[in-house]
Coordinates of C-alpha atoms and ligand atoms in Angstrom, one line a residue:
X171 CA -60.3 5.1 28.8
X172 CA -61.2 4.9 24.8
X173 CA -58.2 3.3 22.6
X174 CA -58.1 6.9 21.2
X175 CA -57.7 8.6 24.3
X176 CA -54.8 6.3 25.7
X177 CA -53.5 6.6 21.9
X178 CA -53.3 9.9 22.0
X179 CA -52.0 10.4 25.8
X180 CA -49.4 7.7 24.4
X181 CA -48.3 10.3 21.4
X182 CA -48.2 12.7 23.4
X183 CA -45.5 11.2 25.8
X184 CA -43.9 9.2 22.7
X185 CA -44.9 6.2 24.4
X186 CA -45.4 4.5 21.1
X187 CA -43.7 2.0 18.7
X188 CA -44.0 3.7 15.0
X189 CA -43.3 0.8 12.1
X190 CA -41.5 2.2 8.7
X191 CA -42.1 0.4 5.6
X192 CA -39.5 1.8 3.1
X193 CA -36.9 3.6 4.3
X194 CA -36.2 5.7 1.4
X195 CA -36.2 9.6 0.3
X196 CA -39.8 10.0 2.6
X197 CA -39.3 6.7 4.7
X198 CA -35.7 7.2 6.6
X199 CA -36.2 10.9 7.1
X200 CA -39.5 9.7 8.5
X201 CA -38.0 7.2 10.9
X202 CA -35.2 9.4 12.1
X203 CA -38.0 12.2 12.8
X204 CA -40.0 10.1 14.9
X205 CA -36.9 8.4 16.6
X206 CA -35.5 12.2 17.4
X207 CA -39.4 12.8 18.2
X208 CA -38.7 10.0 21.1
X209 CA -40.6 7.3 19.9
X210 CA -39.3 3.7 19.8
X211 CA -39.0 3.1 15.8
X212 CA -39.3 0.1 13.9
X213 CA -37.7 0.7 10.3
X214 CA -38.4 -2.0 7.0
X215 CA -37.2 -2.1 3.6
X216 CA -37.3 -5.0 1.5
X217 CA -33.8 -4.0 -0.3
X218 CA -31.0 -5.7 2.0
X219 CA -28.7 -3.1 0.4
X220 CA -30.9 -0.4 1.8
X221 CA -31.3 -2.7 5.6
X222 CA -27.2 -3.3 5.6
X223 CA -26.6 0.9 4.5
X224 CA -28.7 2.2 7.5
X225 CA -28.0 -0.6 9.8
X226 CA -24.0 0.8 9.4
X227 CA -25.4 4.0 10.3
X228 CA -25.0 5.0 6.6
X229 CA -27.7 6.9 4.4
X230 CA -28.5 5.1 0.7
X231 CA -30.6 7.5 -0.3
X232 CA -29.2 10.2 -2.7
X233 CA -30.6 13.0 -0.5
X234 CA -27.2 14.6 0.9
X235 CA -29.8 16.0 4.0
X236 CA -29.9 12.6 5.5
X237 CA -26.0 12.0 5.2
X238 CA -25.0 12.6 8.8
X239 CA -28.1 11.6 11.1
X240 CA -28.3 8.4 10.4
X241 CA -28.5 6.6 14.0
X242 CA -25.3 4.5 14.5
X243 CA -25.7 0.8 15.2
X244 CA -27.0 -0.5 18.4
X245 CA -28.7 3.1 19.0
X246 CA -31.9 2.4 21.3
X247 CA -35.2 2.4 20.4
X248 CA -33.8 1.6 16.6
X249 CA -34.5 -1.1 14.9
X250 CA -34.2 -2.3 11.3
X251 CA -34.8 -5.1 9.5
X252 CA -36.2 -6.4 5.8
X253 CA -39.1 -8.0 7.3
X254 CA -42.5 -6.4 8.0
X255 CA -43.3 -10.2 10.1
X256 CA -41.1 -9.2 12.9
X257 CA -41.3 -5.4 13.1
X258 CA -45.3 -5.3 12.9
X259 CA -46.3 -6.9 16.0
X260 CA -44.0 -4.3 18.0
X261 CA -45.9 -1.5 16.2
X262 CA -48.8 0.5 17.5
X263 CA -48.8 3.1 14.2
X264 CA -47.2 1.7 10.5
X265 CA -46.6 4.4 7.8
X266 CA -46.2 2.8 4.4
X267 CA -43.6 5.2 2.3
X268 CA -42.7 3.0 -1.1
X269 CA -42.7 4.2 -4.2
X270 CA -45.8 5.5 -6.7
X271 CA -44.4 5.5 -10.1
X272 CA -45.9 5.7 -13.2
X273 CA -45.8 2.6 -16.3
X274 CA -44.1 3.1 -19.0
X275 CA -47.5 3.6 -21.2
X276 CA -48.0 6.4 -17.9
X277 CA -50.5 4.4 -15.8
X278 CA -50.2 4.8 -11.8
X279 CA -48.1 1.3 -10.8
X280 CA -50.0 0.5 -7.4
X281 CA -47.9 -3.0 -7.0
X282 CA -45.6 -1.6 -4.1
X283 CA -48.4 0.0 -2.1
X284 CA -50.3 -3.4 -2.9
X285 CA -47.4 -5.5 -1.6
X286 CA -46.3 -3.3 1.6
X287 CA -49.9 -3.7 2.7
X288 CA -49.8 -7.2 2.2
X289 CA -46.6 -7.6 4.0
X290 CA -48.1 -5.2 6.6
X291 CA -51.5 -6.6 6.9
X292 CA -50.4 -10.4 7.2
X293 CA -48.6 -9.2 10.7
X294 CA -51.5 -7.4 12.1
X295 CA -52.3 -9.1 15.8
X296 CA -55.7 -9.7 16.3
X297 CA -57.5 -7.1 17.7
X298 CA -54.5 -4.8 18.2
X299 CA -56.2 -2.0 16.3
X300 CA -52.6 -1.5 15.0
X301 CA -53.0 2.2 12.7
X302 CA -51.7 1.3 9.3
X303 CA -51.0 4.9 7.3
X304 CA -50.7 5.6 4.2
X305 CA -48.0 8.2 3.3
X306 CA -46.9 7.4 -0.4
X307 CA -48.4 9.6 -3.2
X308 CA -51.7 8.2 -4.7
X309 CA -54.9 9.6 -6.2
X310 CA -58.6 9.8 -4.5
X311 CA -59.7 6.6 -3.8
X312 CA -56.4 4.6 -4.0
X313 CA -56.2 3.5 -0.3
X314 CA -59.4 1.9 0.3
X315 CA -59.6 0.2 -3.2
X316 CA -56.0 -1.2 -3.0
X317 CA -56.0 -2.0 0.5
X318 CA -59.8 -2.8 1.7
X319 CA -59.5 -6.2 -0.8
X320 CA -56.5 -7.7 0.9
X321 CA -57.5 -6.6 4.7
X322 CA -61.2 -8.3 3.5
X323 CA -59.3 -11.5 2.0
X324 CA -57.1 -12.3 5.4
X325 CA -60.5 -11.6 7.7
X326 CA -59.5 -8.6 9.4
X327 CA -61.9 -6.3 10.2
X328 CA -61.0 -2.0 10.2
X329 CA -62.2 -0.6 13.9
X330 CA -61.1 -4.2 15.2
X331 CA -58.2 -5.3 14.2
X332 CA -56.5 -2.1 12.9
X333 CA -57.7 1.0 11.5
X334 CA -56.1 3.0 8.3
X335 CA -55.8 6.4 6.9
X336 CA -53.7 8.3 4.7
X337 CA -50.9 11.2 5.5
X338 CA -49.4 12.3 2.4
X339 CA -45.7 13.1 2.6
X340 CA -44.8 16.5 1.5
X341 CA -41.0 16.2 0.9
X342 CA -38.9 18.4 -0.8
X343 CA -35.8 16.5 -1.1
X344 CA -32.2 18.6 -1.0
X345 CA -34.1 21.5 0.9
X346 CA -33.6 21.0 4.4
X347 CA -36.3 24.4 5.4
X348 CA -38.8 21.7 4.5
X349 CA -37.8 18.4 6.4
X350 CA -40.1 15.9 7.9
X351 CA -40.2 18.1 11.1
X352 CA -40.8 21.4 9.3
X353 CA -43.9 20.5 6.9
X354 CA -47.7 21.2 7.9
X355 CA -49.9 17.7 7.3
X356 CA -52.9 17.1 6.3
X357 CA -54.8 12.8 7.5
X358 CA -57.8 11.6 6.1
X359 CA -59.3 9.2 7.8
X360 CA -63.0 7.7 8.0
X361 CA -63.0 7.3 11.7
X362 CA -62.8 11.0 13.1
X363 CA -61.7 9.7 16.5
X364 CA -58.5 8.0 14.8
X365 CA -57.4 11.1 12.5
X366 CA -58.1 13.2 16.1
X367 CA -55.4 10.4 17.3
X368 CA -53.0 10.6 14.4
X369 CA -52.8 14.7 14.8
X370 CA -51.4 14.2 18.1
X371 CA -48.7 12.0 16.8
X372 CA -47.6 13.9 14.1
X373 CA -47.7 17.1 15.7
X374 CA -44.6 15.1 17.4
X375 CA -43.1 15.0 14.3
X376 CA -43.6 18.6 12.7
X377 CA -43.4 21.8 13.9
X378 CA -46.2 23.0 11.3
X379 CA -49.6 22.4 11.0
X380 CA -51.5 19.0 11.7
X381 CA -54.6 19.0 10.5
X382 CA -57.4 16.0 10.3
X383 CA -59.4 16.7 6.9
X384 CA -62.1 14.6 7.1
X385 CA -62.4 10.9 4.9
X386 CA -59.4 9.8 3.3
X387 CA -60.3 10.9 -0.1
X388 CA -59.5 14.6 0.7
X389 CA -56.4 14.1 2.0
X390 CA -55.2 11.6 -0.8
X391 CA -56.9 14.6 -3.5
X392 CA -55.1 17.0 -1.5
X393 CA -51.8 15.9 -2.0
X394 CA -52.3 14.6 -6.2
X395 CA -53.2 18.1 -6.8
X396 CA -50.5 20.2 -4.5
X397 CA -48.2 18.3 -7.3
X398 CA -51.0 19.1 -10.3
X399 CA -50.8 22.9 -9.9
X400 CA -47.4 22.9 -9.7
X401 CA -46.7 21.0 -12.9
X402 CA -48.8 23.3 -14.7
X403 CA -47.5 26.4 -13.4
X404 CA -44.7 25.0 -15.0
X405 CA -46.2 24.2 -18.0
X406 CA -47.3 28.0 -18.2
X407 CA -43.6 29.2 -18.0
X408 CA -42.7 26.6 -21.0
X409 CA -45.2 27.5 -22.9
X410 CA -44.4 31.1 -22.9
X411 CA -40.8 30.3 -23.4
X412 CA -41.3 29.2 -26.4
X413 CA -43.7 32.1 -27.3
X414 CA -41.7 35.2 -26.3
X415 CA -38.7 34.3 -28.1
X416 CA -40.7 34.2 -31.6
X417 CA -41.7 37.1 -30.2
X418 CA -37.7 38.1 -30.1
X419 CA -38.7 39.1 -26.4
X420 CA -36.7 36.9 -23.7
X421 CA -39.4 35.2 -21.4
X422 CA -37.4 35.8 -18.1
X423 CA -38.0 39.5 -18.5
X424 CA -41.7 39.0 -18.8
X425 CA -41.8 36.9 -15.9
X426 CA -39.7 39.5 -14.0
X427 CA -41.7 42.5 -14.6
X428 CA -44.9 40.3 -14.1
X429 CA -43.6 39.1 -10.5
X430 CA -44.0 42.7 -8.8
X431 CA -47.3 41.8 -8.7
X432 CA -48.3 40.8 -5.6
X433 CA -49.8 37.6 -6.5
X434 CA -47.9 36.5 -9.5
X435 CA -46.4 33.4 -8.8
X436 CA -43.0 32.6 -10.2
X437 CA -41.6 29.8 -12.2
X438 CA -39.0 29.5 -14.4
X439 CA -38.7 27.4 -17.6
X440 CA -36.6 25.2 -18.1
X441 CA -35.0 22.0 -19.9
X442 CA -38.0 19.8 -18.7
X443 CA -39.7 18.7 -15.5
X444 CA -38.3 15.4 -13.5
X445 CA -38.5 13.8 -10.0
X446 CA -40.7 11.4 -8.5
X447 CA -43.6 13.6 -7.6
X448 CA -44.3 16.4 -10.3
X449 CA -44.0 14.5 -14.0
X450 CA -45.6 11.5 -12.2
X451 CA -48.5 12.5 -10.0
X452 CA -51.0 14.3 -12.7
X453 CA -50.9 10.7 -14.5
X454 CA -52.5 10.0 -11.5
X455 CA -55.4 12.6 -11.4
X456 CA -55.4 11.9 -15.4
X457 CA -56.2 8.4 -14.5
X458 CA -59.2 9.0 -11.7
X459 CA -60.6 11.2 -13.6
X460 CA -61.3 8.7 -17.0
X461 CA -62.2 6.4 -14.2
X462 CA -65.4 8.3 -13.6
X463 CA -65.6 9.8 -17.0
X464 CA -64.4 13.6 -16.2
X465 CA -61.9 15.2 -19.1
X466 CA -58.8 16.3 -17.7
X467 CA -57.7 18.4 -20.6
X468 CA -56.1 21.4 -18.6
X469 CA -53.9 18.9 -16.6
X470 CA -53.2 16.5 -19.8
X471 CA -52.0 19.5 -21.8
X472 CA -49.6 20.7 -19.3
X473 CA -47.8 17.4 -18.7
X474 CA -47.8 17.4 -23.0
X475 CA -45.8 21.1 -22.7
X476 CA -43.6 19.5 -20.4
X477 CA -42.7 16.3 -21.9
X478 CA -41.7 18.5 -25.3
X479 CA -39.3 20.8 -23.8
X480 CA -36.6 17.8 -23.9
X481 CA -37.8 17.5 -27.9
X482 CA -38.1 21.2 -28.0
X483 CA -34.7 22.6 -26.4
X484 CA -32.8 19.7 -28.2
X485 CA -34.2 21.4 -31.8
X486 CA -33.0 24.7 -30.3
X487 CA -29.0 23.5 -29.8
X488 CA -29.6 21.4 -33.3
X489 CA -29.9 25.0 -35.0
X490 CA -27.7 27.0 -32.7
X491 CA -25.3 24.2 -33.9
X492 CA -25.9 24.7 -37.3
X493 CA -26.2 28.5 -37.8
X494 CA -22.3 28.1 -36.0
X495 CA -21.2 26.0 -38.7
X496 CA -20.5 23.1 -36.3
X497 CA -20.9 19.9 -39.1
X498 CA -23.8 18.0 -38.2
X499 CA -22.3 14.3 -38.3
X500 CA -19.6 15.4 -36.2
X501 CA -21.3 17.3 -33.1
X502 CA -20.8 17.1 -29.6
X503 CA -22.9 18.3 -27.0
X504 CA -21.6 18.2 -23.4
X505 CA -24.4 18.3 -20.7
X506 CA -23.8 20.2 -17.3
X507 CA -25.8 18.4 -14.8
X508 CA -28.1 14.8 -15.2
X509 CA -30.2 14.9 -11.9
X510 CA -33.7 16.2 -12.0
X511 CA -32.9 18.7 -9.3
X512 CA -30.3 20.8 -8.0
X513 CA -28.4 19.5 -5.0
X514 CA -29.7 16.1 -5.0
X515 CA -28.2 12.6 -7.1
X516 CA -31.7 11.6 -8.6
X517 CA -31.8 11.1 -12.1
X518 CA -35.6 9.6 -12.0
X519 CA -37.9 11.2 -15.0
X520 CA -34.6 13.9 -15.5
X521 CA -35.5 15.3 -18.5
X522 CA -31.5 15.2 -19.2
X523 CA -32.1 11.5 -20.8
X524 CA -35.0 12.5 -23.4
X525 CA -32.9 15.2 -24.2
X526 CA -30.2 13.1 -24.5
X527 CA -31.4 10.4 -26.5
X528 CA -32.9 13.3 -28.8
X529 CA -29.8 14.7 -29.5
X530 CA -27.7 11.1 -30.2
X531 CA -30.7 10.2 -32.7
X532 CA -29.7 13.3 -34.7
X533 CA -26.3 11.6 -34.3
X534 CA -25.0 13.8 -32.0
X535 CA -22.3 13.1 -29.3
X536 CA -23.5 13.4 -25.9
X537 CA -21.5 13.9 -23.1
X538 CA -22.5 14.2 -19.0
X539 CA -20.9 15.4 -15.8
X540 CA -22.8 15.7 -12.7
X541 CA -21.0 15.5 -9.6
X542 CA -24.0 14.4 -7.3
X543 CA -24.4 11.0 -9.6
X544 CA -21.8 7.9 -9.9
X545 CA -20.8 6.8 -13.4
X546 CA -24.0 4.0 -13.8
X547 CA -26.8 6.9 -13.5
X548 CA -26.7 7.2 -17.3
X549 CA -27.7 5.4 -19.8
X550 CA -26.3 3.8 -22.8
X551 CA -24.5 6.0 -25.1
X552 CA -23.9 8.7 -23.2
X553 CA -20.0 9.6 -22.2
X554 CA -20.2 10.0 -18.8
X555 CA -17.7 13.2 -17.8
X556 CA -16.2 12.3 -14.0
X557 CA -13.3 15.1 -14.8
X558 CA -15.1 17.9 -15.8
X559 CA -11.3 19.5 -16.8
X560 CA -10.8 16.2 -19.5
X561 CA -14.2 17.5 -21.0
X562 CA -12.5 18.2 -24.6
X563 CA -13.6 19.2 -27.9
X564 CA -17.5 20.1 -27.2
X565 CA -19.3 22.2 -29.2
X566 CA -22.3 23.0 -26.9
X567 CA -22.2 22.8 -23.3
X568 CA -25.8 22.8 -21.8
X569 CA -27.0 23.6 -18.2
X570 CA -29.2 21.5 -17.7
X571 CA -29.1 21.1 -13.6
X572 CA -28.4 23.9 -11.1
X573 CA -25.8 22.0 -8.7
X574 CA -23.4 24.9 -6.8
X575 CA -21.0 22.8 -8.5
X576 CA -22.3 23.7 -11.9
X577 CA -22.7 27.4 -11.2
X578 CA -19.7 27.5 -9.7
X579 CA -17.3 26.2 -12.8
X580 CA -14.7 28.1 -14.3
X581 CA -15.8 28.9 -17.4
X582 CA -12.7 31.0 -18.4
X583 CA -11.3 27.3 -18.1
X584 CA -14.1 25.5 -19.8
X585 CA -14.4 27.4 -22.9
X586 CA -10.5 26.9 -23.9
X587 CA -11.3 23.3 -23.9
X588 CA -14.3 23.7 -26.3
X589 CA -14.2 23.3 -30.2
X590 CA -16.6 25.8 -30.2
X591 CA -17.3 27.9 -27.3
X592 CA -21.4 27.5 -27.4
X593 CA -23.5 27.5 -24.1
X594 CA -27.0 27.1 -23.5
X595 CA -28.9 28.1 -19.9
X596 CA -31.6 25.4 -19.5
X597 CA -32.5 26.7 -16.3
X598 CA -32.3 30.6 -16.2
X599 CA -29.7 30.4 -13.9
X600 CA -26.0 32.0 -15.6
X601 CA -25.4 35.0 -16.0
X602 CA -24.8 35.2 -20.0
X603 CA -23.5 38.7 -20.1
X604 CA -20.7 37.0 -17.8
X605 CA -20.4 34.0 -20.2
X606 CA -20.1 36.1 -23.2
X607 CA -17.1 38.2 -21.9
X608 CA -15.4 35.2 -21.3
X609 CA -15.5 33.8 -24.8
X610 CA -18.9 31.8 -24.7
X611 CA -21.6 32.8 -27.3
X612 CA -24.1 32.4 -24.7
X613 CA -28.1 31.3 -25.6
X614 CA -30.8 30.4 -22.9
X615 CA -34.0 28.6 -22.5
X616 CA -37.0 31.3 -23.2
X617 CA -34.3 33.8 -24.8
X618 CA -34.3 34.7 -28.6
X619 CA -31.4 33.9 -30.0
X620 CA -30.6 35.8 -33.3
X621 CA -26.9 35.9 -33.1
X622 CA -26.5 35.0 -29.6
X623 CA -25.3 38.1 -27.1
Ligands
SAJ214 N1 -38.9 23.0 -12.2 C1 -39.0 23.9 -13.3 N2 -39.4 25.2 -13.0 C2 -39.8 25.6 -11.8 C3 -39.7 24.6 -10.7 C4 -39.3 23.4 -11.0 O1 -38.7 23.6 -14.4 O2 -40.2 26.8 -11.6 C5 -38.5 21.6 -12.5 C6 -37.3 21.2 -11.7 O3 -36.1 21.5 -12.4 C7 -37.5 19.7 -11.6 C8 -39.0 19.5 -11.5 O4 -39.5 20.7 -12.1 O5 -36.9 19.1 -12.7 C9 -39.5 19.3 -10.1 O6 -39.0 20.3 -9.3 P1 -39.6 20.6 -7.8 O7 -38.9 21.8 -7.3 O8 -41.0 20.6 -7.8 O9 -38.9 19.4 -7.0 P2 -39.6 18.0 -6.5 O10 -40.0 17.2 -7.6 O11 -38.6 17.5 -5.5 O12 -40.9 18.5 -5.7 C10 -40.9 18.4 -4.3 C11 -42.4 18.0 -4.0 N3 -42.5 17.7 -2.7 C12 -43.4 16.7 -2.3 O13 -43.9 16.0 -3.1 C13 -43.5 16.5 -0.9 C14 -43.3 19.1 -4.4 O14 -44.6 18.9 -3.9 C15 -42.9 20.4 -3.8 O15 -43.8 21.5 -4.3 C16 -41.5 20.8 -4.4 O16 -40.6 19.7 -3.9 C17 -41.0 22.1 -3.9 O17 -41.8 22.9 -3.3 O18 -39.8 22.4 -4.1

């Protein structure tokens, strides 16, 4: 019988030994799916904080989704450990889920797909035809050129020795309708027979859609651009929030009346655009395509609409401020949320620190409470709030994330503790009639603002 066939009669009764490298946001969820999927699972991460957390049964991400399904110590077919040496020659299948970021000067930063491979690679037995997967977000191209050098350099040969192919995560962290088992999937991989194997595995995993797309290039484009379109959606909404209220029309009501159309898709604008995967993976498509000399304008210009709304909402409070007589030297602004997303503790690319640091250059206090982050999430200069009812003498509070626990405040409470009772929606997401019976002079992202409500 072909390698593939027992491969895939393997997958199918979870006779298999899946290896994890980086057992983060993608990675643990990924490891507990294919453990609760039967398989025997072999998890790696080179932080030992990370190793000791899940080896304790405990979850170090910040996604509260993972919290309680951790597998306690000695569980069987479990295993973790900070070294790709020892869990690789147990594997038959190795997904590689470690970060993609971007550089500060926005360049894709390849160095931790570069080293897992290299950890990964140096383990491979001989002949084992071990499948290495790629799962991380990268752009067309990435897998071969970053991974083909090193498997070439330590005399492996792909079809031998191992095979590899790319499976991009789609991951929506802190929405648990769209978990590692509830996604649809899409492999690339140049050797149909492997990608044929690779569907039967997942479609262990995931209750959706497994699909083989042909060479790995499709599936890593696939996955760049599912992030692309949404980032300029978003862009689209910005843009017009900043539009419509010179127009002294709010925005939100134009993209209201626009969504009864049946294929109107709605966003909402907002403070800014954070995470790990929308703000970050255009630089990536930016970046392939000046490598073959195509203009990206349309995807360049969005992430530039983005990036202002920090620069451009920060203006906003600056005059709301003003026109309410608050002296400028002596503002405070307090900020209602930090994370980049609702119902998760991640405060990568939040678009509360640009704002931030905007407003404390125009020499403006800033203050920060957000429940899902401990106290060293912020950065320097920024009074970090843990008691949200010792928040005293504010000017502005600003919504900046949608946590429950932000909607949820009493604002009857938090306006006697202002200096002056201003609040501004950066998400769309209070109800300012509400706010304004309750004291608040209430303003909004995308809303005009001639005397407030
Ligand atoms: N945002 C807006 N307006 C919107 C939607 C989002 O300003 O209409 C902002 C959010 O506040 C946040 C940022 O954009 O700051 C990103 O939000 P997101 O909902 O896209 O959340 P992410 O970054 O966690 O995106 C994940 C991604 N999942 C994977 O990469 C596997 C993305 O592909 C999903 O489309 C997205 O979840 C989702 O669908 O929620």
């Amino acid at each position: 019988m072909a390698h593939q066939e027992r491969f895939t009669e393997r997958a199918a009764n979870g006779d298999l030994t899946i290896g994890i490298i980086g057992l983060g946001y993608v990675g643990l969820p990924t490891a507990i799916g294919f453990h609760d999927a039967g398989f025997n699972v072999w998890g790696v991460d080179v932080s030992q904080r990370t190793v000791d957390m899940v080896k304790a049964g405990k979850n170090p991400t910040g996604d509260p989704d993972v919290d309680d399904i951790v597998p306690s110590p000695g569980t069987e077919r479990w295993h973790i450990t900070d070294s790709a040496a020892e869990a690789v020659p147990h594997c038959d299948v190795i997904l590689v889920t470690v970060p993609t970021p971007i550089t500060h000067d926005l360049k894709p930063d390849l160095s931790y797909v570069e080293g897992a491979g290299r950890d990964v690679f140096q383990s491979i037995v001989k002949g084992s035809r071990t499948i290495v997967v790629l799962e991380s977000t990268v752009y067309p191209g990435v897998t071969a050129q970053t991974w083909h050098p090193i498997i070439e350099e330590l005399g492996l040969v792909i079809g031998e020795d191992l095979e590899i192919a790319y499976c991009p995560e789609r991951f929506n962290p802190g929405d648990p309708a769209h978990g590692v088992r509830q996604v649809a999937r899409v492999i690339g991989c140049s050797n149909p027979e492997v990608g044929a194997a690779l569907v039967a595995l997942y479609q262990k995993l995931t209750s959706e859609d497994v699909r083989y797309v042909g060479k790995l290039e499709v599936a890593e484009a696939a996955k760049v651009i599912e992030n692309v379109q949404r980032d300029i959606n978003i862009a689209l909404v910005n843009e017009l929030a900043r539009i419509f209220p010179a127009l002294n029309v709010d925005v939100e009501d134009v993209l209201s009346a626009a969504a009864t159309k049946w294929n109107f898709h709605r966003y909402t604008p907002g403070v800014g655009v954070g995470g790990h995967c929308i703000p970050v993976d255009p630089y990536y498509m930016i970046q392939r395509a000046a490598d073959v000399g195509v203009p990206a304008g349309l995807i360049t210009a969005a992430r530039a609409v983005n990036r202002s709304m920090p620069s451009h909402v920060a203006g906003v409070l600056s005059d709301l401020m003003w026109n309410a007589n608050v002296a400028a030297g002596d503002a405070k602004v307090l900020l209602l949320g930090w994370s980049y997303k609702a119902e998760v503790g991640d405060p990568r690319e939040t678009p509360a620190e640009p704002l931030a640091e905007t407003l404390m250059a125009k020499g403006i206090t800033v203050g920060a409470w957000d429940p899902h982050l401990d106290d060293g999430s912020y950065p320097e200069g920024v009074e970090v709030i843990s008691d949200i009812s010792k928040a005293e003498g504010y000017d502005m509070a600003v919504l900046v994330t949608a946590h429950k626990a932000c909607l949820e405040l009493d604002w009857s409470e938090l306006v006697k503790q202002m200096r002056t009772p201003l609040i501004y929606d950066g998400r769309r997401v209070l109800n300012l009639e509400e706010l304004t019976s309750k004291g608040w002079k209430a303003y909004a992202v995308g809303r005009p603002y001639g005397d407030g409500l």
